PDB file of C-alpha atoms in Angstrom:
ATOM      1  CA  MET A   1     258.184 195.061 210.334  1.00 41.00           C
ATOM      2  CA  LYS A   2     254.805 196.531 209.638  1.00 43.00           C
ATOM      3  CA  ARG A   3     253.059 198.162 212.548  1.00 44.00           C
ATOM      4  CA  LEU A   4     249.879 196.381 213.464  1.00 43.00           C
ATOM      5  CA  PHE A   5     246.482 197.856 212.777  1.00 42.00           C
ATOM      6  CA  PHE A   6     244.160 196.179 215.240  1.00 43.00           C
ATOM      7  CA  CYS A   7     241.212 196.680 217.557  1.00 41.00           C
ATOM      8  CA  LEU A   8     240.147 195.250 220.869  1.00 40.00           C
ATOM      9  CA  VAL A   9     236.649 193.961 221.369  1.00 37.00           C
ATOM     10  CA  ALA A  10     234.723 196.903 222.790  1.00 31.00           C
ATOM     11  CA  MET A  11     233.779 195.521 226.189  1.00 33.00           C
ATOM     12  CA  MET A  12     236.829 193.638 227.387  1.00 39.00           C
ATOM     13  CA  SER A  13     235.273 193.260 230.834  1.00 35.00           C
ATOM     14  CA  VAL A  14     232.756 190.864 229.343  1.00 34.00           C
ATOM     15  CA  PHE A  15     235.611 188.420 228.935  1.00 39.00           C
ATOM     16  CA  SER A  16     236.767 188.692 232.547  1.00 38.00           C
ATOM     17  CA  LEU A  17     233.967 186.568 233.949  1.00 35.00           C
ATOM     18  CA  ALA A  18     236.231 184.572 236.280  1.00 37.00           C
ATOM     19  CA  ALA A  19     237.420 181.027 235.833  1.00 38.00           C
ATOM     20  CA  GLN A  20     234.444 179.830 233.798  1.00 36.00           C
ATOM     21  CA  SER A  21     235.254 182.241 230.970  1.00 41.00           C
ATOM     22  CA  GLU A  22     238.461 180.364 230.345  1.00 43.00           C
ATOM     23  CA  PHE A  23     236.338 177.927 228.399  1.00 48.00           C
ATOM     24  CA  GLU A  24     233.954 180.431 226.729  1.00 57.00           C
ATOM     25  CA  ASN A  25     231.236 177.931 227.611  1.00 76.00           C
ATOM     26  CA  GLU A  26     227.584 178.995 227.516  1.00 83.00           C
ATOM     27  CA  VAL A  27     226.469 176.337 229.996  1.00 89.00           C
ATOM     28  CA  ILE A  28     229.048 177.326 232.612  1.00 83.00           C
ATOM     29  CA  ASN A  29     228.332 181.023 232.095  1.00 82.00           C
ATOM     30  CA  ASN A  30     224.615 180.327 232.579  1.00 88.00           C
ATOM     31  CA  ILE A  31     225.329 178.496 235.838  1.00 90.00           C
ATOM     32  CA  MET A  32     227.527 181.317 237.138  1.00 84.00           C
ATOM     33  CA  ALA A  33     224.938 183.966 236.213  1.00 88.00           C
ATOM     34  CA  ARG A  34     221.990 182.328 238.010  1.00 93.00           C
ATOM     35  CA  ARG A  35     220.791 184.021 241.186  1.00 94.00           C
ATOM     36  CA  SER A  36     217.878 183.410 243.546  1.00 96.00           C
ATOM     37  CA  VAL A  37     215.239 185.972 242.586  1.00 97.00           C
ATOM     38  CA  ARG A  38     212.766 187.250 245.175  1.00 96.00           C
ATOM     39  CA  LYS A  39     211.124 190.069 243.207  1.00 96.00           C
ATOM     40  CA  TYR A  40     209.107 189.414 240.067  1.00 98.00           C
ATOM     41  CA  LEU A  41     207.291 191.411 237.434  1.00 97.00           C
ATOM     42  CA  ASP A  42     203.524 191.092 237.374  1.00 96.00           C
ATOM     43  CA  LYS A  43     203.690 189.050 234.186  1.00 97.00           C
ATOM     44  CA  PRO A  44     202.843 185.336 233.915  1.00 98.00           C
ATOM     45  CA  VAL A  45     205.362 183.103 232.174  1.00 98.00           C
ATOM     46  CA  GLU A  46     204.328 181.871 228.750  1.00 98.00           C
ATOM     47  CA  HIS A  47     203.108 178.264 228.670  1.00 98.00           C
ATOM     48  CA  ALA A  48     205.706 177.295 226.049  1.00 98.00           C
ATOM     49  CA  LYS A  49     208.536 178.439 228.327  1.00 98.00           C
ATOM     50  CA  LEU A  50     207.112 176.546 231.284  1.00 98.00           C
ATOM     51  CA  GLU A  51     206.954 173.435 229.110  1.00 98.00           C
ATOM     52  CA  ALA A  52     210.597 173.904 228.106  1.00 98.00           C
ATOM     53  CA  VAL A  53     211.601 174.230 231.759  1.00 98.00           C
ATOM     54  CA  ALA A  54     209.669 171.090 232.646  1.00 98.00           C
ATOM     55  CA  GLN A  55     211.319 169.133 229.827  1.00 98.00           C
ATOM     56  CA  ALA A  56     214.740 170.154 231.126  1.00 98.00           C
ATOM     57  CA  GLY A  57     213.725 168.977 234.585  1.00 98.00           C
ATOM     58  CA  ILE A  58     212.510 165.516 233.702  1.00 98.00           C
ATOM     59  CA  ASN A  59     215.677 164.938 231.703  1.00 98.00           C
ATOM     60  CA  ALA A  60     217.739 165.135 234.902  1.00 98.00           C
ATOM     61  CA  PRO A  61     219.517 161.943 236.004  1.00 97.00           C
ATOM     62  CA  SER A  62     217.638 159.624 238.344  1.00 97.00           C
ATOM     63  CA  ALA A  63     218.498 156.332 240.024  1.00 96.00           C
ATOM     64  CA  ARG A  64     218.060 153.537 237.483  1.00 96.00           C
ATOM     65  CA  ASN A  65     215.935 155.989 235.513  1.00 97.00           C
ATOM     66  CA  TRP A  66     213.068 155.322 237.908  1.00 97.00           C
ATOM     67  CA  GLN A  67     212.083 159.019 237.777  1.00 98.00           C
ATOM     68  CA  TYR A  68     210.566 158.940 241.250  1.00 98.00           C
ATOM     69  CA  TRP A  69     209.305 162.505 241.168  1.00 98.00           C
ATOM     70  CA  ALA A  70     206.122 164.385 240.358  1.00 98.00           C
ATOM     71  CA  VAL A  71     206.041 167.923 239.021  1.00 98.00           C
ATOM     72  CA  ARG A  72     203.055 170.262 239.206  1.00 98.00           C
ATOM     73  CA  ILE A  73     203.299 173.647 237.452  1.00 98.00           C
ATOM     74  CA  ILE A  74     200.824 176.255 238.662  1.00 98.00           C
ATOM     75  CA  GLU A  75     199.436 178.621 236.036  1.00 98.00           C
ATOM     76  CA  ASP A  76     196.144 179.212 237.877  1.00 98.00           C
ATOM     77  CA  GLN A  77     196.529 182.700 239.337  1.00 96.00           C
ATOM     78  CA  LYS A  78     193.361 182.323 241.380  1.00 98.00           C
ATOM     79  CA  LEU A  79     194.755 179.239 243.132  1.00 98.00           C
ATOM     80  CA  ILE A  80     197.870 181.174 244.104  1.00 98.00           C
ATOM     81  CA  ASN A  81     195.839 184.148 245.292  1.00 98.00           C
ATOM     82  CA  ASP A  82     193.354 182.031 247.261  1.00 98.00           C
ATOM     83  CA  VAL A  83     196.007 180.184 249.244  1.00 98.00           C
ATOM     84  CA  SER A  84     197.805 183.487 249.803  1.00 98.00           C
ATOM     85  CA  GLU A  85     194.650 184.844 251.433  1.00 98.00           C
ATOM     86  CA  VAL A  86     194.777 181.947 253.871  1.00 98.00           C
ATOM     87  CA  TYR A  87     198.419 182.778 254.558  1.00 98.00           C
ATOM     88  CA  LYS A  88     197.559 186.442 255.166  1.00 97.00           C
ATOM     89  CA  GLN A  89     194.935 185.513 257.726  1.00 97.00           C
ATOM     90  CA  ALA A  90     197.347 183.210 259.540  1.00 97.00           C
ATOM     91  CA  ASN A  91     200.363 185.545 259.392  1.00 96.00           C
ATOM     92  CA  PRO A  92     199.109 189.158 259.494  1.00 95.00           C
ATOM     93  CA  GLU A  93     202.290 190.491 261.110  1.00 94.00           C
ATOM     94  CA  ALA A  94     204.582 188.937 258.496  1.00 91.00           C
ATOM     95  CA  VAL A  95     202.408 190.297 255.692  1.00 94.00           C
ATOM     96  CA  SER A  96     202.315 193.787 257.231  1.00 94.00           C
ATOM     97  CA  ARG A  97     206.127 193.926 257.117  1.00 93.00           C
ATOM     98  CA  ASP A  98     206.029 193.563 253.329  1.00 93.00           C
ATOM     99  CA  PRO A  99     204.393 196.617 251.697  1.00 93.00           C
ATOM    100  CA  ASN A 100     204.606 194.920 248.302  1.00 93.00           C
ATOM    101  CA  PHE A 101     202.947 191.669 249.351  1.00 96.00           C
ATOM    102  CA  LYS A 102     200.832 190.075 246.622  1.00 95.00           C
ATOM    103  CA  ASN A 103     201.228 186.389 247.325  1.00 97.00           C
ATOM    104  CA  MET A 104     203.034 184.073 249.715  1.00 97.00           C
ATOM    105  CA  PHE A 105     205.511 182.933 247.069  1.00 97.00           C
ATOM    106  CA  ARG A 106     207.516 186.180 246.839  1.00 95.00           C
ATOM    107  CA  ASN A 107     204.876 187.474 244.399  1.00 97.00           C
ATOM    108  CA  ALA A 108     205.943 185.011 241.722  1.00 98.00           C
ATOM    109  CA  PRO A 109     203.315 184.667 238.971  1.00 98.00           C
ATOM    110  CA  ASN A 110     203.911 180.938 238.524  1.00 98.00           C
ATOM    111  CA  LEU A 111     205.028 178.028 240.691  1.00 98.00           C
ATOM    112  CA  ILE A 112     206.696 174.681 240.156  1.00 98.00           C
ATOM    113  CA  CYS A 113     205.815 172.179 242.876  1.00 98.00           C
ATOM    114  CA  VAL A 114     208.171 169.222 243.140  1.00 98.00           C
ATOM    115  CA  CYS A 115     207.063 166.058 244.915  1.00 98.00           C
ATOM    116  CA  ALA A 116     209.056 162.954 245.882  1.00 98.00           C
ATOM    117  CA  PRO A 117     208.439 159.697 247.799  1.00 98.00           C
ATOM    118  CA  LYS A 118     207.691 160.238 251.479  1.00 97.00           C
ATOM    119  CA  ASP A 119     210.508 157.942 252.625  1.00 96.00           C
ATOM    120  CA  GLY A 120     213.079 160.499 251.432  1.00 96.00           C
ATOM    121  CA  GLY A 121     215.018 157.961 249.428  1.00 96.00           C
ATOM    122  CA  PHE A 122     214.805 159.950 246.222  1.00 97.00           C
ATOM    123  CA  ASP A 123     215.144 163.523 247.466  1.00 97.00           C
ATOM    124  CA  LEU A 124     218.495 163.757 245.678  1.00 97.00           C
ATOM    125  CA  ASP A 125     216.885 162.901 242.350  1.00 98.00           C
ATOM    126  CA  ALA A 126     214.240 165.548 242.958  1.00 98.00           C
ATOM    127  CA  GLY A 127     216.990 168.058 243.727  1.00 98.00           C
ATOM    128  CA  LEU A 128     218.757 167.323 240.452  1.00 98.00           C
ATOM    129  CA  LEU A 129     215.464 167.817 238.640  1.00 98.00           C
ATOM    130  CA  GLY A 130     215.014 171.199 240.298  1.00 98.00           C
ATOM    131  CA  GLU A 131     218.494 172.384 239.401  1.00 98.00           C
ATOM    132  CA  ASN A 132     217.905 171.471 235.760  1.00 98.00           C
ATOM    133  CA  MET A 133     214.698 173.502 235.750  1.00 98.00           C
ATOM    134  CA  MET A 134     216.258 176.552 237.385  1.00 98.00           C
ATOM    135  CA  LEU A 135     219.154 176.598 234.925  1.00 98.00           C
ATOM    136  CA  ALA A 136     216.760 176.185 232.011  1.00 98.00           C
ATOM    137  CA  ALA A 137     214.708 179.087 233.364  1.00 98.00           C
ATOM    138  CA  GLN A 138     217.851 181.224 233.630  1.00 97.00           C
ATOM    139  CA  SER A 139     218.672 180.545 229.979  1.00 96.00           C
ATOM    140  CA  LEU A 140     215.170 181.711 229.004  1.00 97.00           C
ATOM    141  CA  GLY A 141     215.471 185.031 230.835  1.00 97.00           C
ATOM    142  CA  LEU A 142     213.437 183.885 233.845  1.00 98.00           C
ATOM    143  CA  GLY A 143     214.196 184.102 237.545  1.00 98.00           C
ATOM    144  CA  THR A 144     213.677 181.352 240.123  1.00 98.00           C
ATOM    145  CA  CYS A 145     213.947 180.716 243.832  1.00 98.00           C
ATOM    146  CA  ILE A 146     213.516 177.455 245.743  1.00 97.00           C
ATOM    147  CA  GLN A 147     211.136 177.899 248.665  1.00 96.00           C
ATOM    148  CA  THR A 148     210.541 175.532 251.577  1.00 95.00           C
ATOM    149  CA  GLY A 149     208.875 177.973 254.005  1.00 95.00           C
ATOM    150  CA  PRO A 150     205.592 177.955 252.047  1.00 97.00           C
ATOM    151  CA  VAL A 151     205.730 174.149 251.985  1.00 97.00           C
ATOM    152  CA  ARG A 152     205.750 173.999 255.795  1.00 97.00           C
ATOM    153  CA  PHE A 153     202.723 176.280 255.863  1.00 97.00           C
ATOM    154  CA  LEU A 154     200.852 174.274 253.228  1.00 97.00           C
ATOM    155  CA  LEU A 155     201.478 171.019 255.113  1.00 97.00           C
ATOM    156  CA  THR A 156     200.444 172.317 258.538  1.00 97.00           C
ATOM    157  CA  ASN A 157     197.545 174.699 257.899  1.00 97.00           C
ATOM    158  CA  GLU A 158     194.248 172.879 257.502  1.00 97.00           C
ATOM    159  CA  LYS A 159     192.703 175.763 255.563  1.00 97.00           C
ATOM    160  CA  ALA A 160     195.406 175.408 252.899  1.00 97.00           C
ATOM    161  CA  LYS A 161     194.441 171.793 252.250  1.00 96.00           C
ATOM    162  CA  PHE A 162     192.621 172.734 249.033  1.00 98.00           C
ATOM    163  CA  PHE A 163     195.924 173.768 247.463  1.00 98.00           C
ATOM    164  CA  LEU A 164     197.482 170.354 248.054  1.00 97.00           C
ATOM    165  CA  GLU A 165     194.346 168.660 246.762  1.00 97.00           C
ATOM    166  CA  ARG A 166     194.620 170.589 243.495  1.00 98.00           C
ATOM    167  CA  LEU A 167     198.177 169.296 243.079  1.00 98.00           C
ATOM    168  CA  ASP A 168     196.887 165.722 242.889  1.00 97.00           C
ATOM    169  CA  ILE A 169     200.027 164.395 244.564  1.00 98.00           C
ATOM    170  CA  PRO A 170     200.560 160.664 243.923  1.00 97.00           C
ATOM    171  CA  GLU A 171     199.909 158.311 246.836  1.00 97.00           C
ATOM    172  CA  GLY A 172     203.022 157.793 248.920  1.00 98.00           C
ATOM    173  CA  TYR A 173     204.546 161.093 247.766  1.00 98.00           C
ATOM    174  CA  LYS A 174     205.102 164.396 249.587  1.00 98.00           C
ATOM    175  CA  LEU A 175     205.445 168.014 248.483  1.00 98.00           C
ATOM    176  CA  LEU A 176     209.205 168.529 248.805  1.00 98.00           C
ATOM    177  CA  TYR A 177     209.744 172.117 247.651  1.00 98.00           C
ATOM    178  CA  VAL A 178     208.299 174.901 245.536  1.00 98.00           C
ATOM    179  CA  ILE A 179     210.184 176.853 242.874  1.00 98.00           C
ATOM    180  CA  ALA A 180     208.942 180.396 242.362  1.00 98.00           C
ATOM    181  CA  ILE A 181     209.356 181.302 238.695  1.00 98.00           C
ATOM    182  CA  GLY A 182     208.753 184.479 236.722  1.00 98.00           C
ATOM    183  CA  TYR A 183     210.321 187.440 235.005  1.00 98.00           C
ATOM    184  CA  PRO A 184     212.769 189.000 237.495  1.00 97.00           C
ATOM    185  CA  ASP A 185     212.273 192.505 238.832  1.00 96.00           C
ATOM    186  CA  GLU A 186     215.733 192.633 240.403  1.00 95.00           C
ATOM    187  CA  LYS A 187     219.340 191.752 239.640  1.00 91.00           C
ATOM    188  CA  PRO A 188     220.796 190.321 242.842  1.00 89.00           C
ATOM    189  CA  ASP A 189     224.543 190.445 243.341  1.00 81.00           C
ATOM    190  CA  ALA A 190     226.479 187.224 243.689  1.00 77.00           C
ATOM    191  CA  LYS A 191     226.880 185.986 247.247  1.00 77.00           C
ATOM    192  CA  PRO A 192     230.358 184.958 248.479  1.00 71.00           C
ATOM    193  CA  ARG A 193     231.408 181.395 247.790  1.00 71.00           C
ATOM    194  CA  ASP A 194     233.877 179.597 250.063  1.00 71.00           C
ATOM    195  CA  ALA A 195     236.278 178.118 247.539  1.00 70.00           C
ATOM    196  CA  SER A 196     238.316 176.533 250.346  1.00 72.00           C
ATOM    197  CA  LYS A 197     235.665 173.806 250.554  1.00 78.00           C
ATOM    198  CA  VAL A 198     236.943 172.472 247.222  1.00 78.00           C
ATOM    199  CA  LYS A 199     240.226 170.567 247.317  1.00 80.00           C
ATOM    200  CA  PHE A 200     242.125 168.934 244.484  1.00 79.00           C
ATOM    201  CA  ILE A 201     243.652 165.569 245.347  1.00 80.00           C
ATOM    202  CA  SER A 202     246.643 165.031 243.094  1.00 73.00           C
ATOM    203  CA  GLY A 203     248.692 161.917 242.500  1.00 69.00           C
ATOM    204  CA  GLU A 204     251.507 163.264 244.687  1.00 66.00           C
ATOM    205  CA  ALA A 205     251.273 163.017 248.452  1.00 61.00           C
ATOM    206  CA  GLY A 206     251.105 166.391 250.144  1.00 59.00           C
ATOM    207  CA  LYS A 207     250.147 168.200 246.934  1.00 58.00           C
ATOM    208  CA  GLU A 208     246.473 168.737 247.788  1.00 58.00           C
ATOM    209  CA  THR A 209     245.377 172.311 247.127  1.00 57.00           C
ATOM    210  CA  SER A 210     242.157 174.244 247.655  1.00 57.00           C
ATOM    211  CA  MET A 211     240.576 176.660 245.215  1.00 53.00           C
ATOM    212  CA  ASN A 212     241.445 179.529 247.549  1.00 53.00           C
ATOM    213  CA  GLU A 213     245.059 178.770 246.729  1.00 52.00           C
ATOM    214  CA  ARG A 214     244.207 178.767 243.038  1.00 51.00           C
ATOM    215  CA  ILE A 215     241.717 181.120 241.403  1.00 55.00           C
ATOM    216  CA  PHE A 216     238.484 182.540 242.801  1.00 52.00           C
ATOM    217  CA  VAL A 217     235.362 181.764 240.795  1.00 48.00           C
ATOM    218  CA  ASP A 218     233.588 185.034 241.571  1.00 53.00           C
ATOM    219  CA  TYR A 219     234.590 188.588 242.451  1.00 57.00           C
ATOM    220  CA  GLU A 220     233.112 192.050 242.766  1.00 64.00           C
ATOM    221  CA  GLU A 221     235.841 194.155 241.114  1.00 80.00           C
ATOM    222  CA  ASN A 222     237.467 192.949 237.915  1.00 84.00           C
ATOM    223  CA  ALA A 223     241.191 193.021 237.361  1.00 90.00           C
ATOM    224  CA  HIS A 224     242.132 195.722 234.858  1.00 93.00           C
ATOM    225  CA  PHE A 225     245.005 197.367 233.036  1.00 95.00           C
ATOM    226  CA  PRO A 226     246.243 200.480 234.883  1.00 95.00           C
ATOM    227  CA  GLY A 227     244.241 203.366 233.488  1.00 93.00           C
ATOM    228  CA  GLY A 228     241.434 201.186 232.156  1.00 92.00           C
ATOM    229  CA  ASP A 229     240.461 199.752 228.767  1.00 90.00           C
ATOM    230  CA  ARG A 230     241.494 202.799 226.721  1.00 90.00           C
ATOM    231  CA  ALA A 231     244.927 202.817 228.299  1.00 94.00           C
ATOM    232  CA  CYS A 232     245.226 199.107 227.530  1.00 92.00           C
ATOM    233  CA  THR A 233     244.248 199.668 223.894  1.00 88.00           C
ATOM    234  CA  LYS A 234     246.795 202.484 223.550  1.00 90.00           C
ATOM    235  CA  TRP A 235     249.556 200.392 225.141  1.00 91.00           C
ATOM    236  CA  ILE A 236     248.949 197.493 222.765  1.00 87.00           C
ATOM    237  CA  GLN A 237     248.882 199.826 219.766  1.00 83.00           C
ATOM    238  CA  GLU A 238     252.329 201.046 220.715  1.00 87.00           C
ATOM    239  CA  HIS A 239     253.873 197.624 221.301  1.00 89.00           C
ATOM    240  CA  ILE A 240     252.334 195.013 219.024  1.00 83.00           C
ATOM    241  CA  LYS A 241     253.592 194.190 215.518  1.00 81.00           C
ATOM    242  CA  TYR A 242     252.748 191.789 212.737  1.00 74.00           C
ATOM    243  CA  PRO A 243     255.130 188.835 212.404  1.00 75.00           C
ATOM    244  CA  GLU A 244     257.912 189.423 209.895  1.00 74.00           C
ATOM    245  CA  GLY A 245     256.744 188.768 206.344  1.00 68.00           C
ATOM    246  CA  TYR A 246     253.086 188.347 207.274  1.00 68.00           C
ATOM    247  CA  THR A 247     250.808 189.267 204.337  1.00 63.00           C
ATOM    248  CA  SER A 248     247.137 190.128 203.922  1.00 62.00           C
ATOM    249  CA  ASN A 249     246.604 186.725 202.288  1.00 62.00           C
ATOM    250  CA  GLN A 250     247.390 184.953 205.553  1.00 66.00           C
ATOM    251  CA  PRO A 251     244.787 184.373 208.314  1.00 66.00           C
ATOM    252  CA  GLN A 252     243.411 187.411 210.115  1.00 73.00           C
ATOM    253  CA  GLY A 253     241.006 187.649 213.045  1.00 76.00           C
ATOM    254  CA  LYS A 254     240.725 187.387 216.812  1.00 83.00           C
ATOM    255  CA  VAL A 255     243.305 185.949 219.164  1.00 89.00           C
ATOM    256  CA  VAL A 256     241.949 185.378 222.672  1.00 91.00           C
ATOM    257  CA  VAL A 257     244.682 185.347 225.306  1.00 93.00           C
ATOM    258  CA  SER A 258     244.006 183.944 228.763  1.00 91.00           C
ATOM    259  CA  PHE A 259     246.097 184.845 231.796  1.00 92.00           C
ATOM    260  CA  ILE A 260     245.958 184.991 235.567  1.00 91.00           C
ATOM    261  CA  VAL A 261     246.309 188.358 237.259  1.00 92.00           C
ATOM    262  CA  GLU A 262     248.158 187.607 240.474  1.00 91.00           C
ATOM    263  CA  LYS A 263     247.594 189.436 243.753  1.00 90.00           C
ATOM    264  CA  ASP A 264     250.579 191.699 243.028  1.00 94.00           C
ATOM    265  CA  GLY A 265     249.249 192.540 239.534  1.00 95.00           C
ATOM    266  CA  SER A 266     251.745 190.390 237.638  1.00 95.00           C
ATOM    267  CA  LEU A 267     250.482 188.223 234.782  1.00 95.00           C
ATOM    268  CA  ASP A 268     250.957 184.464 234.869  1.00 92.00           C
ATOM    269  CA  SER A 269     249.820 181.294 233.020  1.00 91.00           C
ATOM    270  CA  ILE A 270     249.579 183.182 229.734  1.00 94.00           C
ATOM    271  CA  LYS A 271     248.141 181.064 226.946  1.00 92.00           C
ATOM    272  CA  VAL A 272     246.070 181.373 223.793  1.00 92.00           C
ATOM    273  CA  MET A 273     242.522 180.037 223.943  1.00 90.00           C
ATOM    274  CA  LYS A 274     241.504 180.843 220.370  1.00 88.00           C
ATOM    275  CA  SER A 275     243.495 181.972 217.344  1.00 86.00           C
ATOM    276  CA  PRO A 276     243.344 181.930 213.528  1.00 85.00           C
ATOM    277  CA  ASP A 277     247.106 181.410 213.154  1.00 85.00           C
ATOM    278  CA  PRO A 278     250.092 180.233 215.280  1.00 87.00           C
ATOM    279  CA  LEU A 279     252.207 183.257 214.291  1.00 86.00           C
ATOM    280  CA  LEU A 280     249.535 185.639 215.554  1.00 87.00           C
ATOM    281  CA  SER A 281     249.329 183.574 218.746  1.00 90.00           C
ATOM    282  CA  GLU A 282     253.054 184.036 219.350  1.00 90.00           C
ATOM    283  CA  GLU A 283     252.831 187.784 218.859  1.00 90.00           C
ATOM    284  CA  ALA A 284     249.831 188.135 221.157  1.00 91.00           C
ATOM    285  CA  ILE A 285     251.592 186.178 223.918  1.00 94.00           C
ATOM    286  CA  ARG A 286     254.777 188.223 223.478  1.00 93.00           C
ATOM    287  CA  VAL A 287     252.915 191.482 223.977  1.00 92.00           C
ATOM    288  CA  VAL A 288     250.978 190.290 227.006  1.00 94.00           C
ATOM    289  CA  LYS A 289     254.228 189.137 228.630  1.00 95.00           C
ATOM    290  CA  GLU A 290     255.643 192.639 228.237  1.00 95.00           C
ATOM    291  CA  MET A 291     252.639 194.376 229.813  1.00 96.00           C
ATOM    292  CA  PRO A 292     253.093 196.325 233.041  1.00 96.00           C
ATOM    293  CA  LYS A 293     251.478 195.013 236.205  1.00 96.00           C
ATOM    294  CA  TRP A 294     247.686 195.138 236.286  1.00 96.00           C
ATOM    295  CA  VAL A 295     245.361 196.230 239.090  1.00 95.00           C
ATOM    296  CA  PRO A 296     244.248 192.914 240.666  1.00 92.00           C
ATOM    297  CA  ALA A 297     240.644 191.865 241.227  1.00 88.00           C
ATOM    298  CA  ARG A 298     238.940 192.186 244.587  1.00 84.00           C
ATOM    299  CA  TYR A 299     236.581 189.797 246.317  1.00 74.00           C
ATOM    300  CA  TYR A 300     234.541 191.547 248.992  1.00 67.00           C
ATOM    301  CA  GLY A 301     237.368 194.010 249.571  1.00 74.00           C
ATOM    302  CA  LYS A 302     240.103 191.387 249.517  1.00 80.00           C
ATOM    303  CA  VAL A 303     242.777 191.316 246.775  1.00 86.00           C
ATOM    304  CA  ILE A 304     242.612 187.974 244.945  1.00 83.00           C
ATOM    305  CA  ARG A 305     243.955 186.078 241.948  1.00 85.00           C
ATOM    306  CA  SER A 306     241.657 186.070 238.918  1.00 85.00           C
ATOM    307  CA  ARG A 307     241.597 184.976 235.326  1.00 85.00           C
ATOM    308  CA  PHE A 308     241.194 187.415 232.446  1.00 88.00           C
ATOM    309  CA  LEU A 309     240.544 186.829 228.751  1.00 88.00           C
ATOM    310  CA  LEU A 310     241.931 189.527 226.460  1.00 91.00           C
ATOM    311  CA  PRO A 311     240.675 189.400 222.829  1.00 86.00           C
ATOM    312  CA  VAL A 312     242.842 191.030 220.166  1.00 80.00           C
ATOM    313  CA  ILE A 313     241.700 191.303 216.554  1.00 76.00           C
ATOM    314  CA  PHE A 314     244.395 191.303 213.870  1.00 75.00           C
ATOM    315  CA  ARG A 315     243.610 193.040 210.596  1.00 69.00           C
ATOM    316  CA  GLN A 316     245.993 194.112 207.872  1.00 62.00           C
ATOM    317  CA  PRO A 317     245.753 197.859 207.025  1.00 59.00           C
TER     318      PRO A 317
END
């Protein structure tokens, strides 16, 4: 059999993004990448991007499509600065603890104020709207953070009344929350997620399982081949072969193999997610099955199960 001439995609770690990468899905990856941003560049967001975010928001689901919400997007920098001056006067100690204080909204250059009926019956709809907007912002390279502390101040300080008046809130509505939005000046790490809160109820009694028993959706240290990517590339070069009789006229390209790296480093649930040809799929799976144990992923210092996607590109010499 001919020896295989192949290459691995340069940054294999890009494919080890946890469970969501199993699907190579842009929407899921965008959700998993979003973080609450509390430091922003001193750069207002372009109006066109704010419009796009708003469109994503009002396309969120709502009960009977009633759309019981009101959205106010603040581009007026003076309005933000003026109400922040009121905040500074009322909270001098809090402001003094922040040497970088510019405004009371974590220095965000723009704000999205979300209002809902005062009776609270449509707060859920307003929450769905906000999530849509934050995910849209993430996809546009923007950072966001929901803030309720400033809302309490705006509703209780008489001197801040002018800010609420500028919002022109509909009668019978309340300011529910504010979303700070802008270009991020930080890259926050992911916070731990308690996967045990998710349980899968199967059709068999006693078969309920939690995600902690399955695969973590986030981790701080990726699983990897012993010795790293170069060692992995070298190992595959020495072990993989083209299928017998395979010619240059037959399909070439990338085979993406998905597998779970268990806590002991063994590989399980090996399957092909993408392939140009079934014969190449078989060869890729064969090689992965023969691999030595990997170094498992870690989640806040704890060894965990994780999913890894390994892309292999087949090319005839």
